[in-house]
Short mmCIF file of C-alpha atoms and ligand atoms in Angstrom, two decimals:
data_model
loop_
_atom_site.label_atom_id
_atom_site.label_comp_id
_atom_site.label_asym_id
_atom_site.label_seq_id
_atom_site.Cartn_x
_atom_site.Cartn_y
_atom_site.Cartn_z
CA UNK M 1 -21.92 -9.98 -32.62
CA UNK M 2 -21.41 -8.05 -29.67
CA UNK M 3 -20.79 -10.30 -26.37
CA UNK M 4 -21.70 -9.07 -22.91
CA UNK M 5 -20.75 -10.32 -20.48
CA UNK M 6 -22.24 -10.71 -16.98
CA UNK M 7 -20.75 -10.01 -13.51
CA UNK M 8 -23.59 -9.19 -11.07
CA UNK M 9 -26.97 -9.64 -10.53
CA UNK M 10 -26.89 -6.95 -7.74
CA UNK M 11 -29.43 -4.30 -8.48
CA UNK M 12 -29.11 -1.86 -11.22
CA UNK M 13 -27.66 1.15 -9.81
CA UNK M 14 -27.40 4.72 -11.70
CA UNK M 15 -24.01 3.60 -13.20
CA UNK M 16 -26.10 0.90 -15.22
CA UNK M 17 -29.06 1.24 -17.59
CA UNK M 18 -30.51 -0.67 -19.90
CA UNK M 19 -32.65 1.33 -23.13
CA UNK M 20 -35.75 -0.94 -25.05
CA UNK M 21 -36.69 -3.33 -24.90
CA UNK M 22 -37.98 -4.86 -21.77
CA UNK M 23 -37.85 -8.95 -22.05
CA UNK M 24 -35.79 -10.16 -19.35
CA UNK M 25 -32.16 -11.14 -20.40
CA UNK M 26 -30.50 -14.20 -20.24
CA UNK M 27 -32.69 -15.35 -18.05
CA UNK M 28 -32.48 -12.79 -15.44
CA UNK M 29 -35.00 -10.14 -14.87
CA UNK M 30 -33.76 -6.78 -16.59
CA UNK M 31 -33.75 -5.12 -13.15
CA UNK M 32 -31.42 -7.37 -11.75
CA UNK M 33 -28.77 -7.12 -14.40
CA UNK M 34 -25.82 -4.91 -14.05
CA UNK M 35 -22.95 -5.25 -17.20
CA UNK M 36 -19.65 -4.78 -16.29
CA UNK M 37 -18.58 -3.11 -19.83
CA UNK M 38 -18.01 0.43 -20.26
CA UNK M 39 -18.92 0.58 -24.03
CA UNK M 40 -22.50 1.19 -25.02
CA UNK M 41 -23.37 -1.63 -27.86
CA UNK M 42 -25.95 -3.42 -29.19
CA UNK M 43 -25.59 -7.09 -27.59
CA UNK M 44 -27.26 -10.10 -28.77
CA UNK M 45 -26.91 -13.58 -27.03
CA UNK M 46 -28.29 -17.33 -26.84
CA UNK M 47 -31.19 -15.13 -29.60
CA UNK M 48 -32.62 -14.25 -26.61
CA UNK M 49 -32.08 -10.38 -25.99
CA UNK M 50 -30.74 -7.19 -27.98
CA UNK M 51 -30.87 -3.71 -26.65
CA UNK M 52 -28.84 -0.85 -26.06
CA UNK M 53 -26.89 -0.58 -22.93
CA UNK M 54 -24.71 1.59 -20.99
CA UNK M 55 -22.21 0.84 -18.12
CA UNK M 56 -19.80 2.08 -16.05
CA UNK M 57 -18.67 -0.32 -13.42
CA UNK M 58 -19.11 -3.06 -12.04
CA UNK M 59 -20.08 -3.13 -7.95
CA UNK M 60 -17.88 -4.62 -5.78
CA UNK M 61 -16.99 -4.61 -2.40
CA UNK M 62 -13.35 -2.27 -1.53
CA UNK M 63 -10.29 -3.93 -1.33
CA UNK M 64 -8.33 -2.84 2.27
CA UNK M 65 -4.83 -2.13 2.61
CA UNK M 66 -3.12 -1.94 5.58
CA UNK M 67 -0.02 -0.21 6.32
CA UNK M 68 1.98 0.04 9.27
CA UNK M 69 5.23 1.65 10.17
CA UNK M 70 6.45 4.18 12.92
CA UNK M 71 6.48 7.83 12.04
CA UNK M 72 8.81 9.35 9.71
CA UNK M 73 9.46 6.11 8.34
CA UNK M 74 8.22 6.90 4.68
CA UNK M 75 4.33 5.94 4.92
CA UNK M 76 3.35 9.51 2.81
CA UNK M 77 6.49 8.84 0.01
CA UNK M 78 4.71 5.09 0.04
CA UNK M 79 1.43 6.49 -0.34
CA UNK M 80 2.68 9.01 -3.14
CA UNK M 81 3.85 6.62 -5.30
CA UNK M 82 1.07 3.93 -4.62
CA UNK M 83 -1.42 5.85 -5.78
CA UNK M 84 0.53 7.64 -8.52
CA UNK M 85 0.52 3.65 -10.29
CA UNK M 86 -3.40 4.26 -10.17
CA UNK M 87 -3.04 7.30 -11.74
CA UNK M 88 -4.69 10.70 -11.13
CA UNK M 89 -3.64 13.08 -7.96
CA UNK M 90 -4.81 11.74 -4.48
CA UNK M 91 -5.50 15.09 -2.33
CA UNK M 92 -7.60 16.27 0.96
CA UNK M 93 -11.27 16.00 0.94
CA UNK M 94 -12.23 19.14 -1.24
CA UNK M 95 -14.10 21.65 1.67
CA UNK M 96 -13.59 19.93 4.33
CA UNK M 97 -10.95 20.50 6.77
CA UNK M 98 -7.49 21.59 6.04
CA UNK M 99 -6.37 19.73 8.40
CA UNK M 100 -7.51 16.66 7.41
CA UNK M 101 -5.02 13.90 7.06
CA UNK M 102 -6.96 11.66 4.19
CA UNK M 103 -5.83 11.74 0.27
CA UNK M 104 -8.52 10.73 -2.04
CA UNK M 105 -7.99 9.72 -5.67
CA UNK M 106 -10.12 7.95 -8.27
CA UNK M 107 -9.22 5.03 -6.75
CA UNK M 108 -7.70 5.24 -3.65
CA UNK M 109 -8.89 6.57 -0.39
CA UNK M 110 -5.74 6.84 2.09
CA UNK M 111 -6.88 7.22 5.64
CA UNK M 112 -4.31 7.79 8.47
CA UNK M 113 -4.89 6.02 11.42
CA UNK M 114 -3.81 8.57 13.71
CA UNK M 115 -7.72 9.89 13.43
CA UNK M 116 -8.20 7.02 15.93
CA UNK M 117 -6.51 8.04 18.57
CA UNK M 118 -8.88 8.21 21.50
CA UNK M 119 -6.93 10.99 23.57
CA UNK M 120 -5.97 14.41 22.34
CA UNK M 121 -2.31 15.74 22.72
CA UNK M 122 -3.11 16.83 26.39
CA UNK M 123 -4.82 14.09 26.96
CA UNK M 124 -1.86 11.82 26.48
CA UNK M 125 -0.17 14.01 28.15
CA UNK M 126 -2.57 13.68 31.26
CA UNK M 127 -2.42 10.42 31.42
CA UNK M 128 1.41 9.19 30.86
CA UNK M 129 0.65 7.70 27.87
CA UNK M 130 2.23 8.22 23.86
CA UNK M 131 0.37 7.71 20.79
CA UNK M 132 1.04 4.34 20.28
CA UNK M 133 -0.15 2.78 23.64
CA UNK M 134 -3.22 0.75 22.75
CA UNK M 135 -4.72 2.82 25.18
CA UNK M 136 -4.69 6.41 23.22
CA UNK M 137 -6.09 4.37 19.99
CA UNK M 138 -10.20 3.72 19.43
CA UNK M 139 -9.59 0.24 18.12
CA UNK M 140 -13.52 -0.68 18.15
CA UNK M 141 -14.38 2.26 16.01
CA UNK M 142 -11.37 1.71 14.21
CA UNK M 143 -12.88 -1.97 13.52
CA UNK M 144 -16.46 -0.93 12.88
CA UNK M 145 -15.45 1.97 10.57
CA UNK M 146 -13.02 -0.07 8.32
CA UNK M 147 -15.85 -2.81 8.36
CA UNK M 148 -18.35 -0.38 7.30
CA UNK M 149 -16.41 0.93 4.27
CA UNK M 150 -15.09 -2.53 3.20
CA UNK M 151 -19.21 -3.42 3.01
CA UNK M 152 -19.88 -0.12 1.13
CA UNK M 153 -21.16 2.03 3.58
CA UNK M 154 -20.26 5.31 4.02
CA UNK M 155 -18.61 6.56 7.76
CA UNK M 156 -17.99 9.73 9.86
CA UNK M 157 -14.27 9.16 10.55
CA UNK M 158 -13.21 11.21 13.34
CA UNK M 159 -9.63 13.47 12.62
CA UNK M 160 -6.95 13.80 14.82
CA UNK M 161 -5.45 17.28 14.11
CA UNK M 162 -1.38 17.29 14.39
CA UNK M 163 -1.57 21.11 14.35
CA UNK M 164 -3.49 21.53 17.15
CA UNK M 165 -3.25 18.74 18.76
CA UNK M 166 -7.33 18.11 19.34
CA UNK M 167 -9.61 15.93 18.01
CA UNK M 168 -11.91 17.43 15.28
CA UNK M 169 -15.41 16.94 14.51
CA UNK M 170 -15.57 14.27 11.56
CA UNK M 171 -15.12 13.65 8.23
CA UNK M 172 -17.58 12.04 5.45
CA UNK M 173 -15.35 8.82 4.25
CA UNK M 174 -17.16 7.28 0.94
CA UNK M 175 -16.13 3.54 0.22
CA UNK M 176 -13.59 3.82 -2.18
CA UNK M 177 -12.28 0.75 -4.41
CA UNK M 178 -9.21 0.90 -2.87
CA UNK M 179 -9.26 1.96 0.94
CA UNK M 180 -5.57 2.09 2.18
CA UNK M 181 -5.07 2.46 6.05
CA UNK M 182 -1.69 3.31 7.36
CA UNK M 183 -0.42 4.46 10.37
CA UNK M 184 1.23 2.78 13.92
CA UNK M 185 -1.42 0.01 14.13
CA UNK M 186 -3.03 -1.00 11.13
CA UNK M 187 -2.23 -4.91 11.88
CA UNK M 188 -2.65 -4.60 15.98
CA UNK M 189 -6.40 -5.61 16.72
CA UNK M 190 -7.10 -9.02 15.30
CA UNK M 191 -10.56 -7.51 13.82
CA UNK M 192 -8.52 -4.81 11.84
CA UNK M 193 -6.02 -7.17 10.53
CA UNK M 194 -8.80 -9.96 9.42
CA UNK M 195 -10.52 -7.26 7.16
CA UNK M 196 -7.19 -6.46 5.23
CA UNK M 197 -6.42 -7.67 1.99
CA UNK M 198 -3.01 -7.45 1.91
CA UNK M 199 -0.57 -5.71 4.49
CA UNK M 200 2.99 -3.94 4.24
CA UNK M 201 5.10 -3.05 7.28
CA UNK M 202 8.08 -0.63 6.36
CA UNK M 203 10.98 -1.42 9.02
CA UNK M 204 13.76 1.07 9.54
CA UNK M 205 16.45 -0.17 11.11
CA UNK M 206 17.21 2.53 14.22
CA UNK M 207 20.19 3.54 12.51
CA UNK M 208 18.27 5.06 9.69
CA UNK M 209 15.58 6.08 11.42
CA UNK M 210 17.62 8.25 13.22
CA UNK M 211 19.48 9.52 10.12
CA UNK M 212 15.82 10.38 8.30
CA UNK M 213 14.62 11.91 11.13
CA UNK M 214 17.50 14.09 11.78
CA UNK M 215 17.71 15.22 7.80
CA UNK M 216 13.53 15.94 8.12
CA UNK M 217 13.20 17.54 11.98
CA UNK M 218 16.72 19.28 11.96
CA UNK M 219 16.77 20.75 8.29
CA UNK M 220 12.99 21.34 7.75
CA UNK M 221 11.42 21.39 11.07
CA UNK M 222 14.05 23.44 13.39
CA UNK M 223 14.37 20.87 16.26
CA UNK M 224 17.74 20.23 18.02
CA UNK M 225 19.79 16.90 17.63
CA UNK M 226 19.35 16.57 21.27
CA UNK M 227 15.34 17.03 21.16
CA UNK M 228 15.37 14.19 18.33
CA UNK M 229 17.41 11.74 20.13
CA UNK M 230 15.10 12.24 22.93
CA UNK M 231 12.21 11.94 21.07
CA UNK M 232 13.25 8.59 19.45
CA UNK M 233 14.38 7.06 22.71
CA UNK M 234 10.99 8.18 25.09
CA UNK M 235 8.99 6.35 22.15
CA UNK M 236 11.30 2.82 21.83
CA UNK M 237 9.54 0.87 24.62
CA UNK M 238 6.04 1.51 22.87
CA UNK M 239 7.31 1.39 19.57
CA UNK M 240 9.28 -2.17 20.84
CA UNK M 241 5.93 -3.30 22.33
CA UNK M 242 3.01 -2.76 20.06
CA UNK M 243 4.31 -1.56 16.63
CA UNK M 244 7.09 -3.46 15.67
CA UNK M 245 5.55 -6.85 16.68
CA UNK M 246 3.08 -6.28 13.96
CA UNK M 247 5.39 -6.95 11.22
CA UNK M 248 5.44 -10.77 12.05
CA UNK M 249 1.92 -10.35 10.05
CA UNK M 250 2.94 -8.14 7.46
CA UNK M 251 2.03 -10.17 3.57
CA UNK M 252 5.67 -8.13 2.69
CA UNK M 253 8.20 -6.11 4.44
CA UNK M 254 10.40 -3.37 3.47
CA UNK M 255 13.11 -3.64 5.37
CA UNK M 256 15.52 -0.86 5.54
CA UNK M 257 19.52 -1.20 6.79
CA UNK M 258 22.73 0.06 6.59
CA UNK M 259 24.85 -0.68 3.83
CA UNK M 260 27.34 -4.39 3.89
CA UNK M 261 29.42 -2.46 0.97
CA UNK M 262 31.08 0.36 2.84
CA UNK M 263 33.08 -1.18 6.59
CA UNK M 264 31.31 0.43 9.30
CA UNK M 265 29.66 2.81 7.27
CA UNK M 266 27.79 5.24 10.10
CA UNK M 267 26.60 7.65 7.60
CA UNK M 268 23.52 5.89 6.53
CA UNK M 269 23.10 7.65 2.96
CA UNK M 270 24.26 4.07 1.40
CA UNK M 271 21.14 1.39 2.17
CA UNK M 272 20.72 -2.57 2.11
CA UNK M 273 16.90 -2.56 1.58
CA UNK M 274 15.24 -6.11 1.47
CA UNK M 275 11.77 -7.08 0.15
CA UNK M 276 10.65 -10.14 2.11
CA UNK M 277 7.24 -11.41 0.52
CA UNK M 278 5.44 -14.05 2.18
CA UNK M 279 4.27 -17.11 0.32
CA UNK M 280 1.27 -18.64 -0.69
CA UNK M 281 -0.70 -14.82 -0.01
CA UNK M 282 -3.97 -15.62 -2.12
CA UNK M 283 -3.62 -12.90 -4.84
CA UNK M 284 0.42 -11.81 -4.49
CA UNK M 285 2.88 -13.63 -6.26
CA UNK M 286 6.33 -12.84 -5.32
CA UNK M 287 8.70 -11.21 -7.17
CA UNK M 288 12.07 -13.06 -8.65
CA UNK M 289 14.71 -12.45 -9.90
CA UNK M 290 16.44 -14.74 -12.61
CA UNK M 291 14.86 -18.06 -11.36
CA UNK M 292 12.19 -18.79 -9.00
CA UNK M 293 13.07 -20.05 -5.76
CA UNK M 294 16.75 -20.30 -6.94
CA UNK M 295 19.57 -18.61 -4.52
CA UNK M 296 21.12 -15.88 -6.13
CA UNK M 297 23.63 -12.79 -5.91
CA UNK M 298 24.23 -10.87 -8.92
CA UNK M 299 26.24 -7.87 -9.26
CA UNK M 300 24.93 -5.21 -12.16
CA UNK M 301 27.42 -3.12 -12.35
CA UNK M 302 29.40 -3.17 -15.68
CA UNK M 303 28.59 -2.51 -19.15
CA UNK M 304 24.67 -1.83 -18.55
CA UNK M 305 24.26 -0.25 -14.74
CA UNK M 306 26.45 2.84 -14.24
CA UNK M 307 27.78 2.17 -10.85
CA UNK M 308 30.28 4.47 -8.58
CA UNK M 309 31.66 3.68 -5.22
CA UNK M 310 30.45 1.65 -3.32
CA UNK M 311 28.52 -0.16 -6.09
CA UNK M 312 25.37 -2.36 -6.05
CA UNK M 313 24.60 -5.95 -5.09
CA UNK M 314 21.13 -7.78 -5.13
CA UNK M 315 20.21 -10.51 -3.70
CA UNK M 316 17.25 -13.53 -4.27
CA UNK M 317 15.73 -16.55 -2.17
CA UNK M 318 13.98 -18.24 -0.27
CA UNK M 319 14.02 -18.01 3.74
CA UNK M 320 11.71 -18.15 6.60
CA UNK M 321 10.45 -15.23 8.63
CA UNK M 322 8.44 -15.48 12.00
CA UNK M 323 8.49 -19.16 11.12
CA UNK M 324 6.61 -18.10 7.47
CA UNK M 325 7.93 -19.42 3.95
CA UNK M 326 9.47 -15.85 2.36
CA UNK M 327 11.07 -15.28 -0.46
CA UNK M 328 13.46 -12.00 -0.33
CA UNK M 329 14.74 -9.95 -2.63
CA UNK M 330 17.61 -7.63 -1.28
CA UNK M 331 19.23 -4.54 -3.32
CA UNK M 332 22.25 -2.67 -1.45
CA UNK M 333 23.72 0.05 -3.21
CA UNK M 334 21.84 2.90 -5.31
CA UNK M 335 21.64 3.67 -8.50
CA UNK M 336 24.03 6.47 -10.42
CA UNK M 337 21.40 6.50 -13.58
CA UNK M 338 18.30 6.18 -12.85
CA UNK M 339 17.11 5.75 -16.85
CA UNK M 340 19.62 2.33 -16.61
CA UNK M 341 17.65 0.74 -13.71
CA UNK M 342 15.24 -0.69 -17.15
CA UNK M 343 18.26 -3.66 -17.04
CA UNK M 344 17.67 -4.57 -13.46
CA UNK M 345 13.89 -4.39 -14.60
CA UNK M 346 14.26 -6.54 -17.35
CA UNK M 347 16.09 -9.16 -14.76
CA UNK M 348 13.26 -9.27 -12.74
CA UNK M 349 10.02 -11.72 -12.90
CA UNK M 350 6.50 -11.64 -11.53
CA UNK M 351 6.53 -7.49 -11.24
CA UNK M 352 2.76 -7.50 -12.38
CA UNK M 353 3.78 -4.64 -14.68
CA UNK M 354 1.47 -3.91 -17.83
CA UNK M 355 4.28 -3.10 -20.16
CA UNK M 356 7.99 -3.23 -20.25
CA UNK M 357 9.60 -0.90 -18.22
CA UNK M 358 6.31 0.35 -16.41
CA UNK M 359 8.98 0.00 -13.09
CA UNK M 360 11.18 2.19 -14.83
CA UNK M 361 9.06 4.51 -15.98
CA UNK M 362 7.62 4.94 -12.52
CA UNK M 363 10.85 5.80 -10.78
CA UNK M 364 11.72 8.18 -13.28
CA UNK M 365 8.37 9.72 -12.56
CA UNK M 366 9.32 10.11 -8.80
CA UNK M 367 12.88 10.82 -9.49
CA UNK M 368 13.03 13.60 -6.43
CA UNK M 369 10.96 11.33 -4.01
CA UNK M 370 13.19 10.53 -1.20
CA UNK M 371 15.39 6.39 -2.29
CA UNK M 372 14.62 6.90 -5.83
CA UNK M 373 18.11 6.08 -6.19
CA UNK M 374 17.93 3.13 -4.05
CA UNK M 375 16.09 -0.17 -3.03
CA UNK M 376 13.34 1.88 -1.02
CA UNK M 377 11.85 3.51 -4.27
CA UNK M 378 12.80 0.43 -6.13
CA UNK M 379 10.82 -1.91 -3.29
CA UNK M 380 8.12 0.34 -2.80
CA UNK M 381 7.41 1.06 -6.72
CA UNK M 382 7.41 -2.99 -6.86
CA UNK M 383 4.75 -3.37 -4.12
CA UNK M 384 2.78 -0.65 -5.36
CA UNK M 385 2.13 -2.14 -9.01
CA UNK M 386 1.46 -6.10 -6.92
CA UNK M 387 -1.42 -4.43 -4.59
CA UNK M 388 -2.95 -3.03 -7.95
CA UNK M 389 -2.73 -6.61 -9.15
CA UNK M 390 -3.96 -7.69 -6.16
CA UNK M 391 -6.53 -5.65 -6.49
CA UNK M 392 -7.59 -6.49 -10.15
CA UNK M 393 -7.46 -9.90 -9.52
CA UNK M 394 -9.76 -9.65 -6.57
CA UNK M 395 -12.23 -7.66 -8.94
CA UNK M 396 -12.26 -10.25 -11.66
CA UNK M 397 -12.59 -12.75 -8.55
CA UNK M 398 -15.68 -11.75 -7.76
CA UNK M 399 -17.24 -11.10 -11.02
CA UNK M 400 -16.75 -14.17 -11.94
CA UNK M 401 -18.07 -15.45 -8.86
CA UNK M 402 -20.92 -13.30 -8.94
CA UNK M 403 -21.77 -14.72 -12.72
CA UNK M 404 -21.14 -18.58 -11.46
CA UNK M 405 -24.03 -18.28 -9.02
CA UNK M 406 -26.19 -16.19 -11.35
CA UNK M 407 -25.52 -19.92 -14.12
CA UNK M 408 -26.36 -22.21 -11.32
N1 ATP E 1 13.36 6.15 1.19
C1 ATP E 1 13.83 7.20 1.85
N2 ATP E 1 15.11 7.56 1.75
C2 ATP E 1 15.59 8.62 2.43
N3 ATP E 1 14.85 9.37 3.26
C3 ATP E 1 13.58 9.04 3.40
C4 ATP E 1 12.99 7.96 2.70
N4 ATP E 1 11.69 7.87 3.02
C5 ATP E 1 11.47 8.87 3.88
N5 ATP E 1 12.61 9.56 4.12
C6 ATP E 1 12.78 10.68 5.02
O1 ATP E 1 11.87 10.54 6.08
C7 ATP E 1 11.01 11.68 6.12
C8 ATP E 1 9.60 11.18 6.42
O2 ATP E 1 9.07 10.53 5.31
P1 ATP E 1 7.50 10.39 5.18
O3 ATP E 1 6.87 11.73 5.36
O4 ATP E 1 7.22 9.66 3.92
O5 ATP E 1 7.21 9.46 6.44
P2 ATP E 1 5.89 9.23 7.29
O6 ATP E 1 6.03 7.86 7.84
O7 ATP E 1 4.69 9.49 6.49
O8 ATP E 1 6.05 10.32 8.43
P3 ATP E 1 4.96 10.89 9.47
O9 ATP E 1 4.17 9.73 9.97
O10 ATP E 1 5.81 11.49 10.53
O11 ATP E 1 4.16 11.89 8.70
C9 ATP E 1 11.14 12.36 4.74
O12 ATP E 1 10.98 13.74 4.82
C10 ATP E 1 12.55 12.02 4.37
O13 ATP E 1 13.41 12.95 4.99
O1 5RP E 2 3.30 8.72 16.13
C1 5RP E 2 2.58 9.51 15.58
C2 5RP E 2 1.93 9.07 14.33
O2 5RP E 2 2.11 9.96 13.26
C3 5RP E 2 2.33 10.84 16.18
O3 5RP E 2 3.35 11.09 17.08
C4 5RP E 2 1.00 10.83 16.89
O4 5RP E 2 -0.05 10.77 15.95
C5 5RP E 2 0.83 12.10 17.74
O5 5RP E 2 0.89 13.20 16.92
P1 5RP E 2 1.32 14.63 17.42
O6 5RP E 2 2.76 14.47 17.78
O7 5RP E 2 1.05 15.52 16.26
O8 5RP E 2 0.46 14.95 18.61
#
C-alpha cells in the first residue's frame, strides 16, 4: 500500500490534482487537499479513499535570509557558493534589465539591498550623505516588500543602477522558497530583522579589507592606492555607525583577521577566519569540532593535511559575544591541497551535510573562488549547507504543523 501523506489543507493549486474519484479524503473535502509527494500513485488509507494523484510541492511560506556586510567584503563569492549547495545557476531576471542586481535560481532569489536606496548617486551627493546613512535607504518599503514576499506575494522592487548611478523603474520579484537579502543593512530596521530567518554578518577586519580592496579596485578596476585609501576612510564613520553595529544580531559571523602564525605579518594573504555561531537559534545547530562544547586546538598538519609555511591551526569553544552564548570555530592558515581538506571534514560534527565529504566536494567545486584555500571558503561553504538545513527543517516544520491542525 501506497501511504500519502498530508501537509496542507491550503487550497489545491495547479501544482496539485487529484484524478477519480470524487469522495472526500480522509476526511477532508478533495478541494482542500494538497499532497506533498512528487510521485503519482495510487494511495489507499483508513479504506477510505484511492485515486490517482499528482504533486509537485508542497506550499509554504519563503524562508528570509539576511545578509549584511560592507562592500567588497565577499557578499557575491557568499552568494555564489550558497546557492551553488542548492544547485542549478542563480542569474539576472531573464529580459529584464541588465542592470539588475538580483540572481534567481530554482530556489533562491538573491536581492541586493542597494535597490533601496532612496537617493540616486547625485542625490547623495546633494545632500552630504553616503550610501549607508539611514537616510539614503527606503527602510519602509524595504519592510513592506520583504513582508510581502515572505507572505507569498509578488513585489515591484525598485533597482538601484551602479552603472549609472540612477534609480530604475522596477523589477517583478516572485516569492521564491528561499529569498536571501544582502547588502549594508539587512539587520538595521527592527521590522527587517524580525522577518529574517536566520542572519550572517561577514566582518573584515580593516586590515583585509584594505588588502581585498586594493587586489579588486587596483588590478581590475584601475583606481589609484591613494583613491582607495580615501575611499575606505570617507566611509568609516558610517560604516562605524550603522553597519558594523548590526553584527551584534547576526545568528553567525564570519569573522575575517590577520594571521597569529606569521609575527607581524602586514601582507594579509595568510588569514585567521573565525565562525562564531550563536546558540540556541531555533533551526541552526552549531558546528563542532571533536567534542561539543569542549575547548580545543588541534593542529592538522602531518601525515593527512599537506601543510607549508606558516601551517594551519583550528580552534573550538564556547564564548560569549555581545553578551550571547557562541560557540566558535576558528581556522588560521590555508590549505596546500585542497582534495586533503576531506580529514578536517571528517573532524568536524553537526555540518548538516547529506553525504560524506559533501564540504569537500563543494570547495573543490569553487576551487578558483576567492579563500578556497582558507577558512573564508571553508566558513562560508559550512554556513551555506546549515541555512539549507535551516531551511528544510523549517519546511518539514510547517507541514507537519499544517497536518496537526488538519487531525484536530
Ligand atoms: N575570501 C576572500 N579571500 C580573498 N579575497 C576575497 C575574498 N572574498 C572576496 N575577496 C576579494 O574581494 C573582492 C570583492 O568580493 P565580492 O565581490 O564577493 O564582495 P561584495 O561584498 O559582493 O562586493 P560589492 O558589494 O562591492 O559588490 C573580490 O574581487 C576579491 O578580490
Ligand atoms: O556601499 C555600497 C553598496 O554596494 C555602494 O557604495 C552603494 O550602493 C553606492 O553605489 P555606487 O557607488 O555604485 O553609487
Amino acid at each position: 500500500m501506497a501511504v500519502c501523506t498530508v501537509y496542507t489543507t491550503q487550497s489545491l493549486n495547479s501544482t496539485c490534482s487529484i484524478s477519480t474519484p470524487t469522495k472526500t479524503h480522509l476526511g477532508f473535502h478533495q478541494k482542500q487537499v494538497v499532497f506533498y509527494t512528487t510521485t503519482r500513485k495510487s494511495i489507499k488509507r483508513n479504506n477510505s479513499y484511492s485515486s490517482e494523484i499528482s504533486c509537485s510541492a508542497e506550499e509554504t511560506k519563503t524562508v528570509v535570509i539576511g545578509l549584511a556586510a560592507d562592500s567588497g567584503c565577499g557578499k557575491s563569492t557568499f552568494m555564489r557558493r550558497l546557492t551553488s549547495v542548492f544547485g542549478g545557476a542563480a542569474e539576472p531576471p531573464k529580459g529584464g534589465n541588465p542592470d539588475s542586481n538580483t540572481l534567481i535560481s530554482d530556489t533562491t532569489t538573491v536581492i541586493c539591498l542597494d535597490d533601496y536606496h532612496s537617493l540616486d548617486r547625485t542625490g547623495r551627493k546633494e545632500k552630504g550623505v553616503t550610501a549607508l546613512d539611514p537616510r539614503a535607504n527606503d527602510f519602509d518599503l524595504m519592510y513592506e516588500q520583504v513582508k510581502a514576499l515572505k507572505d507569498g506575494i509578488p513585489v515591484e522592487k525598485p533597482i538601484y543602477n551602479h552603472v549609472s548611478g540612477l534609480l530604475d523603474p522596477p523589477e517583478l520579484i516572485k516569492p521564491p522558497k528561499i529569498l536571501v537579502i544582502e547588502g549594508l543593512h539587512p539587520m538595521f530596521d527592527e521590522r527587517v530583522r524580525d522577518l529574517l530567518d536566520f542572519s550572517i554578518y561577514l566582518d573584515i577586519s580593516n586590515e583585509v579589507k584594505f588588502a581585498w580592496k586594493i587586489q579588486r579596485d587596483m588590478a581590475e578596476r584601475g583606481h589609484s592606492l591613494e583613491s582607495i585609501k580615501a575611499s575606505i576612510e570617507a566611509r568609516k564613520p558610517d560604516f562605524d555607525a550603522y553597519i558594523d553595529p548590526q553584527k551584534q544580531f547576526a545568528d553567525a559571523v564570519i569573522e575575517v583577521l590577520p594571521t597569529q602564525l606569521i609575527p607581524d605579518d602586514n601582507e594579509g594573504k595568510v588569514l585567521r577566519v573565525r565562525l562564531i555561531m550563536k546558540e540556541g537559534v531555533k533551526y541552526f545547530s552549531p558546528v563542532y569540532l571533536f567534542d561539543e562544547g569542549s575547548t580545543i586546538s588541534w593542529i592538522p598538519c602531518g601525515r593527512k593535511l599537506t601543510c607549508s609555511y606558516p601551517g594551519i591551526k583550528f580552534f573550538y569553544g564556547p564564548d560569549s559575544y555581545f553578551d550571547n552564548e557562541v560557540s566558535v570555530l576558528e581556522m588560521d592558515g590555508q590549505f596546500d591541497r585542497l582534495d586533503e581538506l576531506i580529514y578536517v571534514e571528517s573532524h568536524l560534527s553537526n555540518i548538516s551535510t547529506k553525504f560524506y565529504g559533501e564540504v569537500t566536494q563543494q570547495m573543490l567545486k569553487h576551487a578558483d573562488f576567492p579563500g578556497s584555500n582558507n577558512g573564508t571558503g571553508l566558513f562560508q561553504t559550512m554556513v551555506g549547507l546549515k541555512i539549507r538545513d535551516l531551511y528544510e527543517q523549517i519546511v518539514a516544520s510547517k507541514a507537519g504543523a499544517t497536518l496537526e491542525a488538519a487531525k484536530a
